[in-house]
Amino acid sequence: MAEIKDPENTILMELKNGTVIIELLPDVAPQHTERMKTLARAGAYDNVAFHRVIDGFMAQTGDVQHANMEKDYNPRAAGTGSSEHPDVPAEFSKIPHARGSLGAARSANPNSANSQFFINFKDNDFLNGQYTVYGQVISGMEHVDAIVKGEPPANPDRMISVKVAADA
C-alpha cells in the first residue's frame, strides 16, 4: 500500500477486490477536492455504482442521486444525477488526464460538475484542459482496471465505501 502523505486530502475507496488510494489535489482544484471530501464524509458515495465503464478509456461513478445500489437505485437514470450541493465551477489546470487520474464528470457546461467523477484507465490527453483533474490513484489501480465494463454494465460494480483517510 502506498504511503499516505496528507491524510486530510487522501481518499480510501473500497472496491470488491481491494482498496484504491487517491491523492487529492487541493492546490490545483480546491473546490472539487472539498466537494469529494464533503460527500465522502456524508457517506454519499457508499454503494454508488460505476454506471459507465469504457474499456481502454475510463470508469465513471459518483451519481449519488440515482446510482446508490442500496437505496433507490435507478439504472436508467444513473449518470444523470448529482448531489444536493450546488455545481462546482471548472478548475482547469495543466495536470494531464493520465492513467489513474481523477476527472470531474460534467454536462456540456464546463461549470456543471457536482458529484460524478471518472478514473482514467490510460492517458487521455484529448481531455486535457476540458475537464477538471483533482486527484490521482497512488495505489490500487489494478482494482480500478478490474471494474466491470459497460454503458451501463449489466451487473455494475460499486464503490463499497469512500472515506477521507484522516477519518479512517
PDB file of N, CA and C in Angstrom, residues 79-150:
ATOM      1  N   GLY A  79     -26.214   8.314 -13.837  1.00  0.00           N
ATOM      2  CA  GLY A  79     -25.388   9.152 -14.691  1.00  0.00           C
ATOM      3  C   GLY A  79     -26.010  10.498 -14.977  1.00  0.00           C
ATOM      4  N   THR A  80     -27.281  10.681 -14.547  1.00  0.00           N
ATOM      5  CA  THR A  80     -27.962  11.956 -14.790  1.00  0.00           C
ATOM      6  C   THR A  80     -28.100  12.792 -13.520  1.00  0.00           C
ATOM      7  N   GLY A  81     -27.750  12.214 -12.374  1.00  0.00           N
ATOM      8  CA  GLY A  81     -27.986  12.902 -11.105  1.00  0.00           C
ATOM      9  C   GLY A  81     -26.769  13.593 -10.528  1.00  0.00           C
ATOM     10  N   SER A  82     -27.001  14.237  -9.398  1.00  0.00           N
ATOM     11  CA  SER A  82     -25.952  14.969  -8.693  1.00  0.00           C
ATOM     12  C   SER A  82     -26.258  14.919  -7.193  1.00  0.00           C
ATOM     13  N   SER A  83     -25.632  15.783  -6.453  1.00  0.00           N
ATOM     14  CA  SER A  83     -25.893  15.867  -5.015  1.00  0.00           C
ATOM     15  C   SER A  83     -26.810  17.057  -4.737  1.00  0.00           C
ATOM     16  N   GLU A  84     -27.113  17.269  -3.469  1.00  0.00           N
ATOM     17  CA  GLU A  84     -27.951  18.413  -3.086  1.00  0.00           C
ATOM     18  C   GLU A  84     -27.157  19.718  -3.060  1.00  0.00           C
ATOM     19  N   HIS A  85     -25.855  19.614  -3.266  1.00  0.00           N
ATOM     20  CA  HIS A  85     -24.982  20.797  -3.246  1.00  0.00           C
ATOM     21  C   HIS A  85     -24.965  21.468  -4.623  1.00  0.00           C
ATOM     22  N   PRO A  86     -24.653  22.767  -4.662  1.00  0.00           N
ATOM     23  CA  PRO A  86     -24.580  23.453  -5.965  1.00  0.00           C
ATOM     24  C   PRO A  86     -23.426  22.920  -6.813  1.00  0.00           C
ATOM     25  N   ASP A  87     -23.534  23.112  -8.121  1.00  0.00           N
ATOM     26  CA  ASP A  87     -22.471  22.687  -9.029  1.00  0.00           C
ATOM     27  C   ASP A  87     -21.165  23.413  -8.697  1.00  0.00           C
ATOM     28  N   VAL A  88     -20.072  22.796  -9.112  1.00  0.00           N
ATOM     29  CA  VAL A  88     -18.731  23.328  -8.851  1.00  0.00           C
ATOM     30  C   VAL A  88     -18.183  23.901 -10.159  1.00  0.00           C
ATOM     31  N   PRO A  89     -17.671  25.138 -10.126  1.00  0.00           N
ATOM     32  CA  PRO A  89     -17.101  25.707 -11.357  1.00  0.00           C
ATOM     33  C   PRO A  89     -15.822  24.984 -11.765  1.00  0.00           C
ATOM     34  N   ALA A  90     -15.566  24.981 -13.069  1.00  0.00           N
ATOM     35  CA  ALA A  90     -14.369  24.337 -13.604  1.00  0.00           C
ATOM     36  C   ALA A  90     -13.111  24.888 -12.940  1.00  0.00           C
ATOM     37  N   GLU A  91     -12.161  23.986 -12.701  1.00  0.00           N
ATOM     38  CA  GLU A  91     -10.849  24.365 -12.164  1.00  0.00           C
ATOM     39  C   GLU A  91      -9.795  23.703 -13.071  1.00  0.00           C
ATOM     40  N   PHE A  92      -9.763  24.149 -14.324  1.00  0.00           N
ATOM     41  CA  PHE A  92      -8.842  23.567 -15.291  1.00  0.00           C
ATOM     42  C   PHE A  92      -7.407  23.886 -14.902  1.00  0.00           C
ATOM     43  N   SER A  93      -6.504  22.973 -15.264  1.00  0.00           N
ATOM     44  CA  SER A  93      -5.090  23.143 -14.937  1.00  0.00           C
ATOM     45  C   SER A  93      -4.254  22.491 -16.024  1.00  0.00           C
ATOM     46  N   LYS A  94      -2.961  22.500 -15.823  1.00  0.00           N
ATOM     47  CA  LYS A  94      -2.031  21.851 -16.758  1.00  0.00           C
ATOM     48  C   LYS A  94      -1.821  20.379 -16.406  1.00  0.00           C
ATOM     49  N   ILE A  95      -2.476  19.897 -15.322  1.00  0.00           N
ATOM     50  CA  ILE A  95      -2.350  18.488 -14.927  1.00  0.00           C
ATOM     51  C   ILE A  95      -3.012  17.635 -16.012  1.00  0.00           C
ATOM     52  N   PRO A  96      -2.294  16.669 -16.582  1.00  0.00           N
ATOM     53  CA  PRO A  96      -2.877  15.869 -17.666  1.00  0.00           C
ATOM     54  C   PRO A  96      -3.838  14.792 -17.162  1.00  0.00           C
ATOM     55  N   HIS A  97      -4.704  14.364 -18.062  1.00  0.00           N
ATOM     56  CA  HIS A  97      -5.595  13.227 -17.792  1.00  0.00           C
ATOM     57  C   HIS A  97      -4.792  11.954 -18.045  1.00  0.00           C
ATOM     58  N   ALA A  98      -3.899  11.652 -17.121  1.00  0.00           N
ATOM     59  CA  ALA A  98      -3.012  10.491 -17.220  1.00  0.00           C
ATOM     60  C   ALA A  98      -3.699   9.266 -16.623  1.00  0.00           C
ATOM     61  N   ARG A  99      -3.119   8.104 -16.853  1.00  0.00           N
ATOM     62  CA  ARG A  99      -3.637   6.875 -16.255  1.00  0.00           C
ATOM     63  C   ARG A  99      -3.770   7.068 -14.743  1.00  0.00           C
ATOM     64  N   GLY A 100      -4.938   6.726 -14.210  1.00  0.00           N
ATOM     65  CA  GLY A 100      -5.171   6.830 -12.776  1.00  0.00           C
ATOM     66  C   GLY A 100      -5.600   8.196 -12.294  1.00  0.00           C
ATOM     67  N   SER A 101      -5.671   9.175 -13.188  1.00  0.00           N
ATOM     68  CA  SER A 101      -6.110  10.499 -12.741  1.00  0.00           C
ATOM     69  C   SER A 101      -7.621  10.511 -12.549  1.00  0.00           C
ATOM     70  N   LEU A 102      -8.057  11.386 -11.648  1.00  0.00           N
ATOM     71  CA  LEU A 102      -9.463  11.549 -11.303  1.00  0.00           C
ATOM     72  C   LEU A 102      -9.962  12.807 -11.997  1.00  0.00           C
ATOM     73  N   GLY A 103     -10.984  12.669 -12.827  1.00  0.00           N
ATOM     74  CA  GLY A 103     -11.550  13.810 -13.530  1.00  0.00           C
ATOM     75  C   GLY A 103     -12.981  14.057 -13.100  1.00  0.00           C
ATOM     76  N   ALA A 104     -13.376  15.327 -13.114  1.00  0.00           N
ATOM     77  CA  ALA A 104     -14.746  15.697 -12.763  1.00  0.00           C
ATOM     78  C   ALA A 104     -15.650  15.495 -13.971  1.00  0.00           C
ATOM     79  N   ALA A 105     -16.677  14.663 -13.818  1.00  0.00           N
ATOM     80  CA  ALA A 105     -17.667  14.482 -14.879  1.00  0.00           C
ATOM     81  C   ALA A 105     -18.621  15.673 -14.845  1.00  0.00           C
ATOM     82  N   ARG A 106     -19.109  16.042 -16.017  1.00  0.00           N
ATOM     83  CA  ARG A 106     -19.992  17.211 -16.118  1.00  0.00           C
ATOM     84  C   ARG A 106     -20.810  17.113 -17.393  1.00  0.00           C
ATOM     85  N   SER A 107     -21.753  18.033 -17.559  1.00  0.00           N
ATOM     86  CA  SER A 107     -22.514  18.127 -18.806  1.00  0.00           C
ATOM     87  C   SER A 107     -21.706  18.979 -19.787  1.00  0.00           C
ATOM     88  N   ALA A 108     -22.345  19.454 -20.835  1.00  0.00           N
ATOM     89  CA  ALA A 108     -21.666  20.317 -21.815  1.00  0.00           C
ATOM     90  C   ALA A 108     -21.186  21.627 -21.182  1.00  0.00           C
ATOM     91  N   ASN A 109     -21.832  22.033 -20.104  1.00  0.00           N
ATOM     92  CA  ASN A 109     -21.439  23.261 -19.401  1.00  0.00           C
ATOM     93  C   ASN A 109     -20.202  22.970 -18.545  1.00  0.00           C
ATOM     94  N   PRO A 110     -19.075  23.648 -18.786  1.00  0.00           N
ATOM     95  CA  PRO A 110     -17.849  23.374 -18.016  1.00  0.00           C
ATOM     96  C   PRO A 110     -18.014  23.591 -16.507  1.00  0.00           C
ATOM     97  N   ASN A 111     -19.008  24.380 -16.108  1.00  0.00           N
ATOM     98  CA  ASN A 111     -19.206  24.685 -14.688  1.00  0.00           C
ATOM     99  C   ASN A 111     -20.326  23.851 -14.061  1.00  0.00           C
ATOM    100  N   SER A 112     -20.549  22.647 -14.599  1.00  0.00           N
ATOM    101  CA  SER A 112     -21.661  21.817 -14.121  1.00  0.00           C
ATOM    102  C   SER A 112     -21.221  20.578 -13.344  1.00  0.00           C
ATOM    103  N   ALA A 113     -19.956  20.474 -12.975  1.00  0.00           N
ATOM    104  CA  ALA A 113     -19.511  19.330 -12.176  1.00  0.00           C
ATOM    105  C   ALA A 113     -20.201  19.379 -10.816  1.00  0.00           C
ATOM    106  N   ASN A 114     -20.498  18.205 -10.276  1.00  0.00           N
ATOM    107  CA  ASN A 114     -21.161  18.172  -8.977  1.00  0.00           C
ATOM    108  C   ASN A 114     -20.615  17.021  -8.141  1.00  0.00           C
ATOM    109  N   SER A 115     -21.131  15.817  -8.342  1.00  0.00           N
ATOM    110  CA  SER A 115     -20.694  14.671  -7.530  1.00  0.00           C
ATOM    111  C   SER A 115     -20.018  13.588  -8.365  1.00  0.00           C
ATOM    112  N   GLN A 116     -20.271  13.568  -9.670  1.00  0.00           N
ATOM    113  CA  GLN A 116     -19.757  12.486 -10.505  1.00  0.00           C
ATOM    114  C   GLN A 116     -18.302  12.717 -10.905  1.00  0.00           C
ATOM    115  N   PHE A 117     -17.588  11.609 -11.051  1.00  0.00           N
ATOM    116  CA  PHE A 117     -16.185  11.669 -11.458  1.00  0.00           C
ATOM    117  C   PHE A 117     -15.832  10.411 -12.230  1.00  0.00           C
ATOM    118  N   PHE A 118     -14.664  10.449 -12.845  1.00  0.00           N
ATOM    119  CA  PHE A 118     -14.180   9.283 -13.576  1.00  0.00           C
ATOM    120  C   PHE A 118     -12.699   9.081 -13.283  1.00  0.00           C
ATOM    121  N   ILE A 119     -12.279   7.827 -13.424  1.00  0.00           N
ATOM    122  CA  ILE A 119     -10.871   7.469 -13.273  1.00  0.00           C
ATOM    123  C   ILE A 119     -10.400   6.972 -14.633  1.00  0.00           C
ATOM    124  N   ASN A 120      -9.339   7.569 -15.137  1.00  0.00           N
ATOM    125  CA  ASN A 120      -8.811   7.216 -16.455  1.00  0.00           C
ATOM    126  C   ASN A 120      -8.050   5.893 -16.412  1.00  0.00           C
ATOM    127  N   PHE A 121      -8.388   4.988 -17.345  1.00  0.00           N
ATOM    128  CA  PHE A 121      -7.668   3.717 -17.477  1.00  0.00           C
ATOM    129  C   PHE A 121      -6.318   3.911 -18.166  1.00  0.00           C
ATOM    130  N   LYS A 122      -6.215   4.956 -18.980  1.00  0.00           N
ATOM    131  CA  LYS A 122      -4.969   5.222 -19.707  1.00  0.00           C
ATOM    132  C   LYS A 122      -4.816   6.730 -19.842  1.00  0.00           C
ATOM    133  N   ASP A 123      -3.700   7.168 -20.425  1.00  0.00           N
ATOM    134  CA  ASP A 123      -3.518   8.589 -20.688  1.00  0.00           C
ATOM    135  C   ASP A 123      -4.561   9.018 -21.729  1.00  0.00           C
ATOM    136  N   ASN A 124      -5.384   9.989 -21.370  1.00  0.00           N
ATOM    137  CA  ASN A 124      -6.427  10.509 -22.258  1.00  0.00           C
ATOM    138  C   ASN A 124      -6.194  11.995 -22.482  1.00  0.00           C
ATOM    139  N   ASP A 125      -5.111  12.297 -23.185  1.00  0.00           N
ATOM    140  CA  ASP A 125      -4.687  13.691 -23.360  1.00  0.00           C
ATOM    141  C   ASP A 125      -5.724  14.555 -24.068  1.00  0.00           C
ATOM    142  N   PHE A 126      -6.610  13.940 -24.866  1.00  0.00           N
ATOM    143  CA  PHE A 126      -7.633  14.731 -25.564  1.00  0.00           C
ATOM    144  C   PHE A 126      -8.601  15.402 -24.584  1.00  0.00           C
ATOM    145  N   LEU A 127      -8.600  14.968 -23.311  1.00  0.00           N
ATOM    146  CA  LEU A 127      -9.460  15.586 -22.288  1.00  0.00           C
ATOM    147  C   LEU A 127      -8.776  16.768 -21.597  1.00  0.00           C
ATOM    148  N   ASN A 128      -7.470  16.914 -21.797  1.00  0.00           N
ATOM    149  CA  ASN A 128      -6.715  17.962 -21.099  1.00  0.00           C
ATOM    150  C   ASN A 128      -7.316  19.339 -21.367  1.00  0.00           C
ATOM    151  N   GLY A 129      -7.472  20.116 -20.289  1.00  0.00           N
ATOM    152  CA  GLY A 129      -7.995  21.470 -20.399  1.00  0.00           C
ATOM    153  C   GLY A 129      -9.499  21.546 -20.600  1.00  0.00           C
ATOM    154  N   GLN A 130     -10.179  20.399 -20.647  1.00  0.00           N
ATOM    155  CA  GLN A 130     -11.630  20.387 -20.848  1.00  0.00           C
ATOM    156  C   GLN A 130     -12.400  19.871 -19.634  1.00  0.00           C
ATOM    157  N   TYR A 131     -11.717  19.096 -18.806  1.00  0.00           N
ATOM    158  CA  TYR A 131     -12.315  18.536 -17.591  1.00  0.00           C
ATOM    159  C   TYR A 131     -11.332  18.754 -16.449  1.00  0.00           C
ATOM    160  N   THR A 132     -11.850  19.055 -15.274  1.00  0.00           N
ATOM    161  CA  THR A 132     -11.011  19.295 -14.110  1.00  0.00           C
ATOM    162  C   THR A 132     -10.390  17.990 -13.618  1.00  0.00           C
ATOM    163  N   VAL A 133      -9.074  17.991 -13.439  1.00  0.00           N
ATOM    164  CA  VAL A 133      -8.362  16.885 -12.800  1.00  0.00           C
ATOM    165  C   VAL A 133      -8.181  17.285 -11.341  1.00  0.00           C
ATOM    166  N   TYR A 134      -8.611  16.401 -10.404  1.00  0.00           N
ATOM    167  CA  TYR A 134      -8.463  16.773  -8.997  1.00  0.00           C
ATOM    168  C   TYR A 134      -7.964  15.653  -8.103  1.00  0.00           C
ATOM    169  N   GLY A 135      -7.426  14.606  -8.706  1.00  0.00           N
ATOM    170  CA  GLY A 135      -6.858  13.527  -7.908  1.00  0.00           C
ATOM    171  C   GLY A 135      -6.067  12.573  -8.768  1.00  0.00           C
ATOM    172  N   GLN A 136      -5.314  11.691  -8.084  1.00  0.00           N
ATOM    173  CA  GLN A 136      -4.504  10.686  -8.754  1.00  0.00           C
ATOM    174  C   GLN A 136      -4.488   9.418  -7.914  1.00  0.00           C
ATOM    175  N   VAL A 137      -4.784   8.275  -8.543  1.00  0.00           N
ATOM    176  CA  VAL A 137      -4.670   6.989  -7.862  1.00  0.00           C
ATOM    177  C   VAL A 137      -3.194   6.735  -7.586  1.00  0.00           C
ATOM    178  N   ILE A 138      -2.853   6.503  -6.312  1.00  0.00           N
ATOM    179  CA  ILE A 138      -1.460   6.211  -5.959  1.00  0.00           C
ATOM    180  C   ILE A 138      -1.273   4.750  -5.564  1.00  0.00           C
ATOM    181  N   SER A 139      -2.379   4.020  -5.378  1.00  0.00           N
ATOM    182  CA  SER A 139      -2.317   2.595  -5.052  1.00  0.00           C
ATOM    183  C   SER A 139      -3.663   1.966  -5.385  1.00  0.00           C
ATOM    184  N   GLY A 140      -3.618   0.736  -5.910  1.00  0.00           N
ATOM    185  CA  GLY A 140      -4.854   0.005  -6.177  1.00  0.00           C
ATOM    186  C   GLY A 140      -5.416   0.178  -7.566  1.00  0.00           C
ATOM    187  N   MET A 141      -4.618   0.673  -8.507  1.00  0.00           N
ATOM    188  CA  MET A 141      -5.131   0.857  -9.868  1.00  0.00           C
ATOM    189  C   MET A 141      -5.556  -0.477 -10.491  1.00  0.00           C
ATOM    190  N   GLU A 142      -4.954  -1.571 -10.032  1.00  0.00           N
ATOM    191  CA  GLU A 142      -5.360  -2.883 -10.546  1.00  0.00           C
ATOM    192  C   GLU A 142      -6.819  -3.181 -10.203  1.00  0.00           C
ATOM    193  N   HIS A 143      -7.316  -2.632  -9.099  1.00  0.00           N
ATOM    194  CA  HIS A 143      -8.719  -2.818  -8.716  1.00  0.00           C
ATOM    195  C   HIS A 143      -9.638  -1.995  -9.632  1.00  0.00           C
ATOM    196  N   VAL A 144      -9.168  -0.809 -10.024  1.00  0.00           N
ATOM    197  CA  VAL A 144      -9.933   0.011 -10.975  1.00  0.00           C
ATOM    198  C   VAL A 144      -9.985  -0.702 -12.323  1.00  0.00           C
ATOM    199  N   ASP A 145      -8.846  -1.257 -12.762  1.00  0.00           N
ATOM    200  CA  ASP A 145      -8.794  -1.977 -14.043  1.00  0.00           C
ATOM    201  C   ASP A 145      -9.779  -3.141 -14.081  1.00  0.00           C
ATOM    202  N   ALA A 146     -10.105  -3.715 -12.918  1.00  0.00           N
ATOM    203  CA  ALA A 146     -10.975  -4.898 -12.842  1.00  0.00           C
ATOM    204  C   ALA A 146     -12.467  -4.556 -12.773  1.00  0.00           C
ATOM    205  N   ILE A 147     -12.833  -3.272 -12.760  1.00  0.00           N
ATOM    206  CA  ILE A 147     -14.241  -2.871 -12.706  1.00  0.00           C
ATOM    207  C   ILE A 147     -14.955  -3.391 -13.956  1.00  0.00           C
ATOM    208  N   VAL A 148     -16.165  -3.927 -13.767  1.00  0.00           N
ATOM    209  CA  VAL A 148     -16.964  -4.473 -14.858  1.00  0.00           C
ATOM    210  C   VAL A 148     -17.262  -3.372 -15.879  1.00  0.00           C
ATOM    211  N   LYS A 149     -17.021  -3.702 -17.158  1.00  0.00           N
ATOM    212  CA  LYS A 149     -17.208  -2.738 -18.243  1.00  0.00           C
ATOM    213  C   LYS A 149     -18.652  -2.742 -18.744  1.00  0.00           C
ATOM    214  N   GLY A 150     -19.043  -1.605 -19.342  1.00  0.00           N
ATOM    215  CA  GLY A 150     -20.362  -1.471 -19.962  1.00  0.00           C
ATOM    216  C   GLY A 150     -20.897  -0.061 -19.850  1.00  0.00           C
TER     217      GLY A 150
END
